[in-house]
């Protein structure tokens, strides 16, 4: 349908096709969530499936030129994800058990990567460069899925704090691993030798990106502090800085994730302003939707059942399934060993690895960057495997995370665990079960929120209202000045 728009002049029809394609992408993603919601599946799954349906390998509604022309969406979406991840790095919390958390994160990330590398290179005999990049991506975890599950259950405690800190550090480790792996892969395909000096150079580049993110975080703090800047421009300033940071990283072909994460971390610890993150979380869904739908459109379904001679003899479907299983084993065993070494409690040792199963946003984004960097069959194979496994992870990941929170006693479905009441009457008699039930229900009712608007929406609405008040306030001031001026003339 949209392809017919190309029959006219190129300058006009390309604009029309792009606008209509964006509309279709947004609508397809939204409509698919109506179906997956009834099946209790996460939105990411809906977006990927919607992309597959409207993409070139299925209904072919959106032209390939639109898909290739929107590759920048991966950078922008990852910037939002990484900046939001920065809010979990509160220095005062990290001081309490930072060493233990880092140890656990190292074990679970490294063991997952090592097991995937052994599987792909030594067992499946895949291409060395491809095996290294895929192993690096295995270390990433999806913070969005885990955060959503924590909010839904209202879970809290040491297990939850440890989990949040582990996934935040986990993403840093995956970024560093990916940077080294992609460089090794590029040198391997170009026939150049890889030396220790190049690894040292990669470390310096990542440190430079990290430092640049710190500088941008300081600039963000200075530009939107309450005394010098009204809150109606907070979104404009923060988004413009995120886009600028992405642009700089794109020029040098560097992932913006690490820098955006440090930018968010620095801003939070300097300003203690969590509301900005909530406003951005409510603003970013359209970008994330387009990114995941576009990833689904890039998903080459026919390639799943065919072997790729460039990387090995096994079919991508077979590789994806084994990758899916091996990564889960690595995450669980790594988290268990790290928790044992740091002497964490039994619940953390046993169930932390189960909560680290989800993998979507960061891994898909890095796979998209890897496909763009490696190009050709190798890049397409990398993105196909990650997308296929991410759909599986999103099907079972949130359920595994919720199960781990329940088994670790971070939340409970039992009424007596949710709310505590006095079990005796004022005269000292024991209350009956019915009386206790009534007291608990009444106490829960008093603690319920007045409205059902979530925190992200509330923060965004507040900023919009302040902007509206500021806009009309300025108009009223101008009208008042004009009235006074006319009266003075009379």
Tab-separated table of C-alpha atoms in Angstrom:
chain	number	residue	atom	x	y	z
A	1	UNK	CA	0.000	0.000	0.000
A	2	UNK	CA	2.633	2.498	1.045
A	3	UNK	CA	4.849	1.361	-1.818
A	4	UNK	CA	2.301	2.926	-4.217
A	5	UNK	CA	3.255	6.330	-2.837
A	6	UNK	CA	6.609	5.989	-4.558
A	7	UNK	CA	5.011	6.246	-7.995
A	8	UNK	CA	4.948	10.048	-7.750
A	9	UNK	CA	7.861	12.442	-7.433
A	10	UNK	CA	10.550	11.151	-5.079
A	11	UNK	CA	10.783	14.290	-2.928
A	12	UNK	CA	7.059	14.307	-2.129
A	13	UNK	CA	6.227	10.619	-1.893
A	14	UNK	CA	9.149	9.704	0.348
A	15	UNK	CA	7.912	12.193	2.948
A	16	UNK	CA	4.343	10.868	2.652
A	17	UNK	CA	5.476	7.258	2.935
A	18	UNK	CA	7.611	8.026	5.982
A	19	UNK	CA	4.800	9.799	7.835
A	20	UNK	CA	2.243	7.093	7.044
A	21	UNK	CA	4.749	4.370	7.963
A	22	UNK	CA	5.354	5.937	11.376
A	23	UNK	CA	1.591	6.097	11.897
A	24	UNK	CA	1.217	2.429	10.958
A	25	UNK	CA	4.113	1.401	13.190
A	26	UNK	CA	2.597	3.153	16.205
A	27	UNK	CA	-0.910	1.849	15.530
A	28	UNK	CA	0.237	-1.721	14.824
A	29	UNK	CA	2.197	-1.814	18.074
A	30	UNK	CA	-0.741	-0.449	20.043
A	31	UNK	CA	-3.318	-2.812	18.510
A	32	UNK	CA	-1.112	-5.827	19.129
A	33	UNK	CA	-0.888	-4.933	22.841
A	34	UNK	CA	-4.689	-5.257	23.012
A	35	UNK	CA	-4.258	-8.930	22.099
A	36	UNK	CA	-1.184	-9.698	24.215
A	37	UNK	CA	-2.748	-7.968	27.215
A	38	UNK	CA	-5.535	-10.559	27.236
A	39	UNK	CA	-2.882	-13.280	27.048
A	40	UNK	CA	-0.943	-11.561	29.865
A	41	UNK	CA	2.139	-11.117	27.710
A	42	UNK	CA	4.472	-8.105	27.988
A	43	UNK	CA	4.259	-5.169	25.582
A	44	UNK	CA	7.721	-5.849	24.144
A	45	UNK	CA	6.439	-9.149	22.751
A	46	UNK	CA	3.483	-7.339	21.171
A	47	UNK	CA	5.755	-4.778	19.511
A	48	UNK	CA	8.096	-7.392	18.051
A	49	UNK	CA	5.197	-9.498	16.737
A	50	UNK	CA	3.559	-6.392	15.230
A	51	UNK	CA	6.817	-5.564	13.477
A	52	UNK	CA	7.081	-9.075	12.069
A	53	UNK	CA	3.519	-8.877	10.690
A	54	UNK	CA	3.885	-5.507	8.918
A	55	UNK	CA	7.503	-6.127	7.901
A	56	UNK	CA	8.947	-7.260	4.562
A	57	UNK	CA	8.949	-10.960	5.505
A	58	UNK	CA	5.197	-11.108	6.152
A	59	UNK	CA	2.608	-8.540	4.951
A	60	UNK	CA	5.270	-6.167	3.564
A	61	UNK	CA	3.261	-3.052	4.454
A	62	UNK	CA	6.232	-0.862	5.351
A	63	UNK	CA	8.934	-0.404	2.659
A	64	UNK	CA	12.472	-1.606	3.342
A	65	UNK	CA	13.791	1.916	2.739
A	66	UNK	CA	11.803	3.126	5.752
A	67	UNK	CA	13.265	0.356	7.902
A	68	UNK	CA	16.846	1.146	6.896
A	69	UNK	CA	16.216	4.882	7.207
A	70	UNK	CA	15.071	4.639	10.816
A	71	UNK	CA	18.162	2.911	12.210
A	72	UNK	CA	18.703	5.958	14.445
A	73	UNK	CA	15.756	4.790	16.580
A	74	UNK	CA	17.999	2.206	18.248
A	75	UNK	CA	20.380	4.924	19.467
A	76	UNK	CA	17.576	7.149	20.766
A	77	UNK	CA	15.695	4.323	22.470
A	78	UNK	CA	18.831	2.975	24.107
A	79	UNK	CA	19.618	6.485	25.339
A	80	UNK	CA	16.273	6.629	27.155
A	81	UNK	CA	16.752	3.115	28.580
A	82	UNK	CA	20.306	3.789	29.753
A	83	UNK	CA	19.489	7.199	31.255
A	84	UNK	CA	16.610	5.662	33.225
A	85	UNK	CA	18.907	2.866	34.447
A	86	UNK	CA	21.123	5.555	35.994
A	87	UNK	CA	18.479	6.230	38.637
A	88	UNK	CA	19.319	2.911	40.341
A	89	UNK	CA	22.887	4.041	41.125
A	90	UNK	CA	22.281	5.964	44.338
A	91	UNK	CA	25.671	6.358	45.978
A	92	UNK	CA	24.296	6.166	49.519
A	93	UNK	CA	22.678	2.778	48.763
A	94	UNK	CA	25.719	1.442	46.881
A	95	UNK	CA	27.953	2.227	49.863
A	96	UNK	CA	26.050	-0.294	51.982
A	97	UNK	CA	26.794	-3.430	49.945
A	98	UNK	CA	28.473	-2.200	46.758
A	99	UNK	CA	31.342	-4.719	46.846
A	100	UNK	CA	28.965	-7.661	47.296
A	101	UNK	CA	26.704	-6.495	44.482
A	102	UNK	CA	29.621	-6.007	42.092
A	103	UNK	CA	30.898	-9.497	42.918
A	104	UNK	CA	27.488	-11.075	42.223
A	105	UNK	CA	27.088	-9.108	38.985
A	106	UNK	CA	30.542	-10.170	37.792
A	107	UNK	CA	29.834	-13.837	38.438
A	108	UNK	CA	26.403	-13.958	36.773
A	109	UNK	CA	27.421	-11.862	33.755
A	110	UNK	CA	30.738	-13.614	33.124
A	111	UNK	CA	29.428	-17.151	33.615
A	112	UNK	CA	26.544	-16.543	31.193
A	113	UNK	CA	28.991	-15.189	28.592
A	114	UNK	CA	31.518	-17.978	29.108
A	115	UNK	CA	28.938	-20.752	28.790
A	116	UNK	CA	27.461	-19.197	25.635
A	117	UNK	CA	30.950	-18.869	24.123
A	118	UNK	CA	31.755	-22.512	24.914
A	119	UNK	CA	28.464	-23.540	23.323
A	120	UNK	CA	28.820	-21.494	20.140
A	121	UNK	CA	32.539	-21.807	19.430
A	122	UNK	CA	33.621	-25.174	20.852
A	123	UNK	CA	30.390	-27.209	20.548
A	124	UNK	CA	28.553	-25.700	17.563
A	125	UNK	CA	31.810	-24.688	15.823
A	126	UNK	CA	30.544	-21.237	14.872
A	127	UNK	CA	32.628	-18.338	13.624
A	128	UNK	CA	34.982	-17.015	16.367
A	129	UNK	CA	34.045	-13.346	15.953
A	130	UNK	CA	30.336	-14.151	15.919
A	131	UNK	CA	30.677	-16.348	19.027
A	132	UNK	CA	32.450	-13.591	20.936
A	133	UNK	CA	29.801	-10.955	20.157
A	134	UNK	CA	26.905	-13.313	20.960
A	135	UNK	CA	28.592	-14.287	24.244
A	136	UNK	CA	28.987	-10.619	25.166
A	137	UNK	CA	25.270	-9.989	24.555
A	138	UNK	CA	24.392	-12.928	26.830
A	139	UNK	CA	25.483	-10.902	29.868
A	140	UNK	CA	22.772	-8.247	29.396
A	141	UNK	CA	19.570	-8.263	31.457
A	142	UNK	CA	16.305	-6.395	30.856
A	143	UNK	CA	15.824	-3.844	33.674
A	144	UNK	CA	12.416	-2.709	32.349
A	145	UNK	CA	10.754	-6.123	32.740
A	146	UNK	CA	12.124	-6.575	36.242
A	147	UNK	CA	11.144	-3.054	37.326
A	148	UNK	CA	7.619	-3.557	35.985
A	149	UNK	CA	7.269	-6.776	37.983
A	150	UNK	CA	8.568	-5.132	41.175
A	151	UNK	CA	6.085	-2.256	40.822
A	152	UNK	CA	3.182	-4.589	40.144
A	153	UNK	CA	3.887	-6.743	43.206
A	154	UNK	CA	5.030	-3.945	45.515
A	155	UNK	CA	8.007	-6.092	46.487
A	156	UNK	CA	10.635	-4.656	48.826
A	157	UNK	CA	13.504	-5.655	51.062
A	158	UNK	CA	17.144	-6.714	50.779
A	159	UNK	CA	16.439	-9.108	47.905
A	160	UNK	CA	14.852	-6.334	45.797
A	161	UNK	CA	17.635	-3.820	46.550
A	162	UNK	CA	20.282	-6.401	45.638
A	163	UNK	CA	18.430	-7.310	42.440
A	164	UNK	CA	18.117	-3.688	41.254
A	165	UNK	CA	21.786	-2.948	41.899
A	166	UNK	CA	22.897	-6.161	40.181
A	167	UNK	CA	20.949	-5.443	36.968
A	168	UNK	CA	22.284	-1.874	36.881
A	169	UNK	CA	25.911	-3.046	37.169
A	170	UNK	CA	25.083	-5.933	34.845
A	171	UNK	CA	24.265	-3.495	32.025
A	172	UNK	CA	27.585	-1.698	32.493
A	173	UNK	CA	29.436	-5.008	32.258
A	174	UNK	CA	27.500	-5.983	29.127
A	175	UNK	CA	28.351	-2.641	27.483
A	176	UNK	CA	32.051	-3.063	28.203
A	177	UNK	CA	31.965	-6.687	27.003
A	178	UNK	CA	30.117	-5.683	23.837
A	179	UNK	CA	32.590	-2.875	23.068
A	180	UNK	CA	35.554	-5.253	23.295
A	181	UNK	CA	33.739	-8.060	21.427
A	182	UNK	CA	32.613	-5.912	18.499
A	183	UNK	CA	36.130	-4.551	18.087
A	184	UNK	CA	37.569	-8.086	18.040
A	185	UNK	CA	34.934	-9.082	15.481
A	186	UNK	CA	35.729	-6.140	13.195
A	187	UNK	CA	39.448	-6.851	13.357
A	188	UNK	CA	38.807	-10.532	12.663
A	189	UNK	CA	36.749	-9.817	9.538
A	190	UNK	CA	39.268	-7.252	8.301
A	191	UNK	CA	42.139	-9.680	8.781
A	192	UNK	CA	44.000	-7.435	11.236
A	193	UNK	CA	45.758	-8.794	14.294
A	194	UNK	CA	44.270	-7.972	17.679
A	195	UNK	CA	46.694	-6.857	20.379
A	196	UNK	CA	46.657	-5.830	24.035
A	197	UNK	CA	47.147	-2.213	22.974
A	198	UNK	CA	43.816	-2.313	21.131
A	199	UNK	CA	42.058	-3.636	24.228
A	200	UNK	CA	43.671	-0.806	26.201
A	201	UNK	CA	42.442	1.655	23.574
A	202	UNK	CA	38.900	0.292	23.883
A	203	UNK	CA	39.021	0.719	27.654
A	204	UNK	CA	40.178	4.327	27.238
A	205	UNK	CA	37.372	5.001	24.744
A	206	UNK	CA	34.771	3.660	27.160
A	207	UNK	CA	36.257	5.703	29.991
A	208	UNK	CA	36.097	8.784	27.757
A	209	UNK	CA	32.411	8.083	27.009
A	210	UNK	CA	31.802	7.598	30.726
A	211	UNK	CA	33.513	10.917	31.511
A	212	UNK	CA	31.560	12.686	28.775
A	213	UNK	CA	28.358	11.354	30.327
A	214	UNK	CA	29.444	12.771	33.694
A	215	UNK	CA	29.991	16.191	32.066
A	216	UNK	CA	26.575	16.049	30.398
A	217	UNK	CA	25.010	15.075	33.745
A	218	UNK	CA	26.559	18.119	35.406
A	219	UNK	CA	25.371	20.344	32.545
A	220	UNK	CA	21.866	18.893	32.870
A	221	UNK	CA	21.879	19.637	36.603
A	222	UNK	CA	23.001	23.232	36.020
A	223	UNK	CA	20.473	23.876	33.267
A	224	UNK	CA	17.338	22.653	35.005
A	225	UNK	CA	17.896	23.522	38.637
A	226	UNK	CA	14.710	25.067	40.085
A	227	UNK	CA	16.157	28.469	40.963
A	228	UNK	CA	17.262	29.314	37.446
A	229	UNK	CA	14.924	27.342	35.203
A	230	UNK	CA	11.167	26.768	35.355
A	231	UNK	CA	10.061	23.146	35.234
A	232	UNK	CA	8.089	23.567	32.003
A	233	UNK	CA	11.324	23.204	29.997
A	234	UNK	CA	12.750	20.206	31.853
A	235	UNK	CA	11.773	17.717	29.162
A	236	UNK	CA	13.055	19.939	26.352
A	237	UNK	CA	16.468	20.392	27.977
A	238	UNK	CA	16.936	16.755	29.031
A	239	UNK	CA	15.838	15.337	25.665
A	240	UNK	CA	17.994	17.782	23.709
A	241	UNK	CA	21.046	16.783	25.762
A	242	UNK	CA	20.284	13.074	25.314
A	243	UNK	CA	19.948	13.549	21.563
A	244	UNK	CA	23.156	15.592	21.436
A	245	UNK	CA	25.018	12.890	23.346
A	246	UNK	CA	23.699	10.222	20.959
A	247	UNK	CA	24.777	12.321	17.975
A	248	UNK	CA	28.314	12.703	19.291
A	249	UNK	CA	28.608	8.955	19.948
A	250	UNK	CA	27.214	8.152	16.496
A	251	UNK	CA	29.864	10.309	14.826
A	252	UNK	CA	32.589	8.177	16.422
A	253	UNK	CA	30.546	4.933	16.056
A	254	UNK	CA	30.445	4.371	19.817
A	255	UNK	CA	27.527	3.006	21.834
A	256	UNK	CA	25.859	5.831	23.821
A	257	UNK	CA	24.607	3.484	26.545
A	258	UNK	CA	27.463	3.766	29.028
A	259	UNK	CA	27.595	7.565	28.777
A	260	UNK	CA	23.817	8.002	29.088
A	261	UNK	CA	23.844	5.759	32.153
A	262	UNK	CA	26.566	7.842	33.801
A	263	UNK	CA	24.669	10.997	32.797
A	264	UNK	CA	21.563	9.781	34.633
A	265	UNK	CA	23.597	8.620	37.637
A	266	UNK	CA	25.404	11.942	38.036
A	267	UNK	CA	22.214	13.969	37.641
A	268	UNK	CA	20.333	11.908	40.235
A	269	UNK	CA	23.082	12.055	42.845
A	270	UNK	CA	23.659	15.788	42.349
A	271	UNK	CA	20.020	16.836	42.316
A	272	UNK	CA	18.116	13.999	44.073
A	273	UNK	CA	15.431	14.732	41.461
A	274	UNK	CA	13.626	11.477	40.678
A	275	UNK	CA	10.666	13.257	39.068
A	276	UNK	CA	12.618	13.938	35.848
A	277	UNK	CA	13.074	10.187	35.335
A	278	UNK	CA	9.343	9.656	35.783
A	279	UNK	CA	8.571	12.395	33.249
A	280	UNK	CA	10.948	10.844	30.717
A	281	UNK	CA	9.519	7.375	31.374
A	282	UNK	CA	6.089	8.689	30.477
A	283	UNK	CA	7.393	10.526	27.405
A	284	UNK	CA	9.538	7.748	25.927
A	285	UNK	CA	6.990	4.946	25.130
A	286	UNK	CA	6.378	6.053	21.497
A	287	UNK	CA	10.123	5.930	20.778
A	288	UNK	CA	10.503	2.546	22.468
A	289	UNK	CA	7.462	1.216	20.615
A	290	UNK	CA	8.858	2.285	17.235
A	291	UNK	CA	12.250	0.807	18.115
A	292	UNK	CA	10.866	-2.631	19.042
A	293	UNK	CA	8.419	-2.701	16.108
A	294	UNK	CA	11.287	-1.783	13.783
A	295	UNK	CA	13.328	-4.600	15.322
A	296	UNK	CA	10.473	-6.961	14.535
A	297	UNK	CA	10.396	-5.710	10.922
A	298	UNK	CA	14.115	-6.531	10.689
A	299	UNK	CA	13.457	-10.035	12.000
A	300	UNK	CA	14.265	-12.404	9.124
A	301	UNK	CA	11.951	-15.362	9.799
A	302	UNK	CA	13.032	-17.486	6.786
A	303	UNK	CA	16.645	-17.224	7.955
A	304	UNK	CA	15.761	-19.043	11.196
A	305	UNK	CA	15.378	-22.418	9.517
A	306	UNK	CA	18.364	-22.066	7.206
A	307	UNK	CA	22.006	-22.531	8.088
A	308	UNK	CA	24.300	-19.541	7.666
A	309	UNK	CA	27.561	-20.627	6.041
A	310	UNK	CA	29.246	-17.406	7.174
A	311	UNK	CA	28.950	-18.256	10.876
A	312	UNK	CA	28.571	-22.070	10.871
A	313	UNK	CA	26.555	-25.077	9.753
A	314	UNK	CA	23.751	-24.989	12.350
A	315	UNK	CA	20.404	-23.309	11.693
A	316	UNK	CA	19.747	-20.007	13.465
A	317	UNK	CA	16.660	-21.474	15.140
A	318	UNK	CA	18.728	-24.264	16.679
A	319	UNK	CA	21.401	-21.780	17.785
A	320	UNK	CA	18.765	-19.461	19.260
A	321	UNK	CA	17.114	-22.197	21.338
A	322	UNK	CA	20.444	-23.423	22.724
A	323	UNK	CA	21.501	-19.812	23.412
A	324	UNK	CA	18.210	-19.286	25.263
A	325	UNK	CA	18.750	-22.303	27.543
A	326	UNK	CA	22.489	-21.835	28.085
A	327	UNK	CA	22.166	-18.178	29.096
A	328	UNK	CA	19.540	-19.024	31.733
A	329	UNK	CA	21.830	-21.711	33.204
A	330	UNK	CA	24.776	-19.291	33.248
A	331	UNK	CA	22.764	-16.504	34.883
A	332	UNK	CA	21.378	-18.766	37.595
A	333	UNK	CA	24.654	-20.526	38.456
A	334	UNK	CA	26.630	-17.254	38.339
A	335	UNK	CA	24.214	-15.459	40.655
A	336	UNK	CA	24.191	-18.451	43.028
A	337	UNK	CA	27.989	-18.649	43.216
A	338	UNK	CA	28.340	-14.876	43.642
A	339	UNK	CA	25.752	-14.853	46.441
A	340	UNK	CA	27.457	-17.771	48.197
A	341	UNK	CA	30.853	-16.066	47.978
A	342	UNK	CA	29.468	-12.811	49.413
A	343	UNK	CA	27.556	-14.717	52.135
A	344	UNK	CA	24.118	-13.452	51.159
A	345	UNK	CA	21.052	-15.023	52.756
A	346	UNK	CA	19.461	-18.254	51.540
A	347	UNK	CA	16.654	-16.522	49.611
A	348	UNK	CA	19.106	-14.383	47.617
A	349	UNK	CA	21.377	-17.345	46.874
A	350	UNK	CA	18.529	-19.547	45.699
A	351	UNK	CA	16.253	-17.192	43.770
A	352	UNK	CA	18.325	-14.232	42.503
A	353	UNK	CA	19.340	-16.022	39.303
A	354	UNK	CA	15.701	-16.722	38.513
A	355	UNK	CA	14.965	-12.985	38.482
A	356	UNK	CA	17.773	-12.326	35.962
A	357	UNK	CA	16.145	-14.340	33.154
A	358	UNK	CA	14.488	-11.403	31.263
A	359	UNK	CA	16.447	-10.042	28.305
A	360	UNK	CA	15.050	-7.507	25.838
A	361	UNK	CA	15.772	-3.778	25.533
A	362	UNK	CA	19.531	-3.518	26.026
A	363	UNK	CA	20.315	-6.798	24.236
A	364	UNK	CA	18.058	-5.967	21.266
A	365	UNK	CA	19.548	-2.489	21.040
A	366	UNK	CA	23.117	-3.782	21.131
A	367	UNK	CA	22.216	-6.446	18.565
A	368	UNK	CA	20.834	-3.716	16.291
A	369	UNK	CA	24.057	-1.744	16.707
A	370	UNK	CA	26.054	-4.900	16.073
A	371	UNK	CA	24.075	-5.668	12.917
A	372	UNK	CA	24.704	-2.132	11.685
A	373	UNK	CA	28.422	-2.406	12.478
A	374	UNK	CA	29.118	-5.928	11.202
A	375	UNK	CA	26.681	-5.719	8.252
A	376	UNK	CA	25.971	-8.576	5.856
A	377	UNK	CA	24.929	-12.089	6.843
A	378	UNK	CA	26.797	-12.034	10.152
A	379	UNK	CA	25.024	-8.884	11.343
A	380	UNK	CA	21.626	-10.190	10.244
A	381	UNK	CA	22.242	-13.545	11.944
A	382	UNK	CA	23.204	-11.817	15.195
A	383	UNK	CA	20.056	-9.681	15.255
A	384	UNK	CA	17.824	-12.626	14.259
A	385	UNK	CA	19.068	-14.858	17.091
A	386	UNK	CA	18.754	-12.126	19.733
A	387	UNK	CA	15.251	-11.165	18.574
A	388	UNK	CA	14.061	-14.769	18.502
A	389	UNK	CA	15.437	-15.500	21.969
A	390	UNK	CA	14.142	-12.170	23.331
A	391	UNK	CA	10.592	-13.160	22.402
A	392	UNK	CA	11.062	-16.356	24.414
A	393	UNK	CA	12.632	-14.450	27.316
A	394	UNK	CA	9.739	-11.987	27.371
A	395	UNK	CA	7.282	-14.887	27.465
A	396	UNK	CA	8.795	-16.475	30.584
A	397	UNK	CA	11.007	-13.695	31.988
A	398	UNK	CA	8.397	-11.641	33.892
A	399	UNK	CA	6.875	-14.839	35.295
A	400	UNK	CA	10.301	-15.998	36.515
A	401	UNK	CA	10.975	-12.584	38.067
A	402	UNK	CA	7.600	-12.596	39.842
A	403	UNK	CA	8.180	-16.155	41.077
A	404	UNK	CA	11.599	-15.210	42.464
A	405	UNK	CA	10.113	-12.224	44.324
A	406	UNK	CA	7.414	-14.428	45.817
A	407	UNK	CA	9.726	-17.301	46.805
A	408	UNK	CA	12.240	-14.862	48.327
A	409	UNK	CA	9.380	-13.502	50.487
A	410	UNK	CA	9.822	-10.008	49.028
A	411	UNK	CA	6.059	-9.830	48.732
A	412	UNK	CA	3.138	-12.003	49.782
A	413	UNK	CA	-0.403	-12.756	48.655
A	414	UNK	CA	-1.485	-13.486	52.219
A	415	UNK	CA	-3.556	-10.731	53.793
A	416	UNK	CA	-1.898	-11.114	57.208
A	417	UNK	CA	1.509	-10.498	55.622
A	418	UNK	CA	0.375	-7.450	53.639
A	419	UNK	CA	-1.055	-5.478	56.569
A	420	UNK	CA	-0.630	-5.765	60.339
A	421	UNK	CA	-3.424	-5.004	62.817
A	422	UNK	CA	-3.847	-5.310	66.553
A	423	UNK	CA	-5.047	-8.844	67.275
A	424	UNK	CA	-6.604	-7.873	70.601
A	425	UNK	CA	-9.572	-5.703	71.516
A	426	UNK	CA	-9.081	-2.651	73.812
A	427	UNK	CA	-10.167	-4.763	76.796
A	428	UNK	CA	-7.501	-7.399	76.057
A	429	UNK	CA	-9.647	-10.107	74.439
A	430	UNK	CA	-8.487	-11.997	71.344
A	431	UNK	CA	-10.260	-10.911	68.151
A	432	UNK	CA	-12.031	-13.476	65.997
A	433	UNK	CA	-10.860	-14.278	62.471
A	434	UNK	CA	-13.787	-12.300	61.057
A	435	UNK	CA	-12.922	-9.252	63.158
A	436	UNK	CA	-9.271	-9.462	62.075
A	437	UNK	CA	-10.345	-9.734	58.444
A	438	UNK	CA	-12.566	-6.650	58.737
A	439	UNK	CA	-9.799	-4.667	60.454
A	440	UNK	CA	-7.281	-5.590	57.742
A	441	UNK	CA	-9.661	-4.650	54.922
A	442	UNK	CA	-10.418	-1.304	56.571
A	443	UNK	CA	-6.732	-0.566	57.025
A	444	UNK	CA	-5.983	-1.428	53.380
A	445	UNK	CA	-8.790	0.901	52.279
A	446	UNK	CA	-7.269	3.784	54.232
A	447	UNK	CA	-3.896	3.162	52.564
A	448	UNK	CA	-5.226	2.990	48.995
A	449	UNK	CA	-4.231	5.893	46.687
A	450	UNK	CA	-6.877	8.523	45.932
A	451	UNK	CA	-6.537	8.026	42.149
A	452	UNK	CA	-5.176	5.390	39.785
A	453	UNK	CA	-2.775	7.579	37.772
A	454	UNK	CA	0.727	6.124	37.891
A	455	UNK	CA	3.716	8.158	39.086
A	456	UNK	CA	5.183	8.627	35.613
A	457	UNK	CA	1.898	9.981	34.251
A	458	UNK	CA	1.414	12.212	37.291
A	459	UNK	CA	4.897	13.729	36.925
A	460	UNK	CA	4.414	14.289	33.205
A	461	UNK	CA	0.951	15.830	33.713
A	462	UNK	CA	2.282	18.146	36.404
A	463	UNK	CA	5.004	19.407	34.070
A	464	UNK	CA	2.470	19.919	31.272
A	465	UNK	CA	0.130	21.829	33.585
A	466	UNK	CA	2.950	24.077	34.765
A	467	UNK	CA	3.918	24.743	31.180
A	468	UNK	CA	0.285	25.600	30.362
A	469	UNK	CA	0.024	27.880	33.395
A	470	UNK	CA	3.283	29.580	32.440
A	471	UNK	CA	2.132	30.079	28.849
A	472	UNK	CA	-1.244	31.597	29.735
A	473	UNK	CA	0.314	33.545	32.578
A	474	UNK	CA	2.617	35.277	30.137
A	475	UNK	CA	-0.331	36.109	27.876
A	476	UNK	CA	-2.268	37.563	30.807
A	477	UNK	CA	0.742	39.655	31.805
A	478	UNK	CA	1.043	41.005	28.281
A	479	UNK	CA	-2.694	41.802	28.167
A	480	UNK	CA	-2.472	43.563	31.522
A	481	UNK	CA	0.499	45.637	30.373
A	482	UNK	CA	-1.322	46.563	27.182
A	483	UNK	CA	-4.428	47.619	29.148
A	484	UNK	CA	-2.365	49.782	31.517
A	485	UNK	CA	-0.547	51.383	28.580
A	486	UNK	CA	-3.844	52.263	26.850
A	487	UNK	CA	-5.279	53.744	30.035
A	488	UNK	CA	-2.205	55.911	30.523
A	489	UNK	CA	-2.566	57.243	26.998
A	490	UNK	CA	-6.184	58.222	27.709
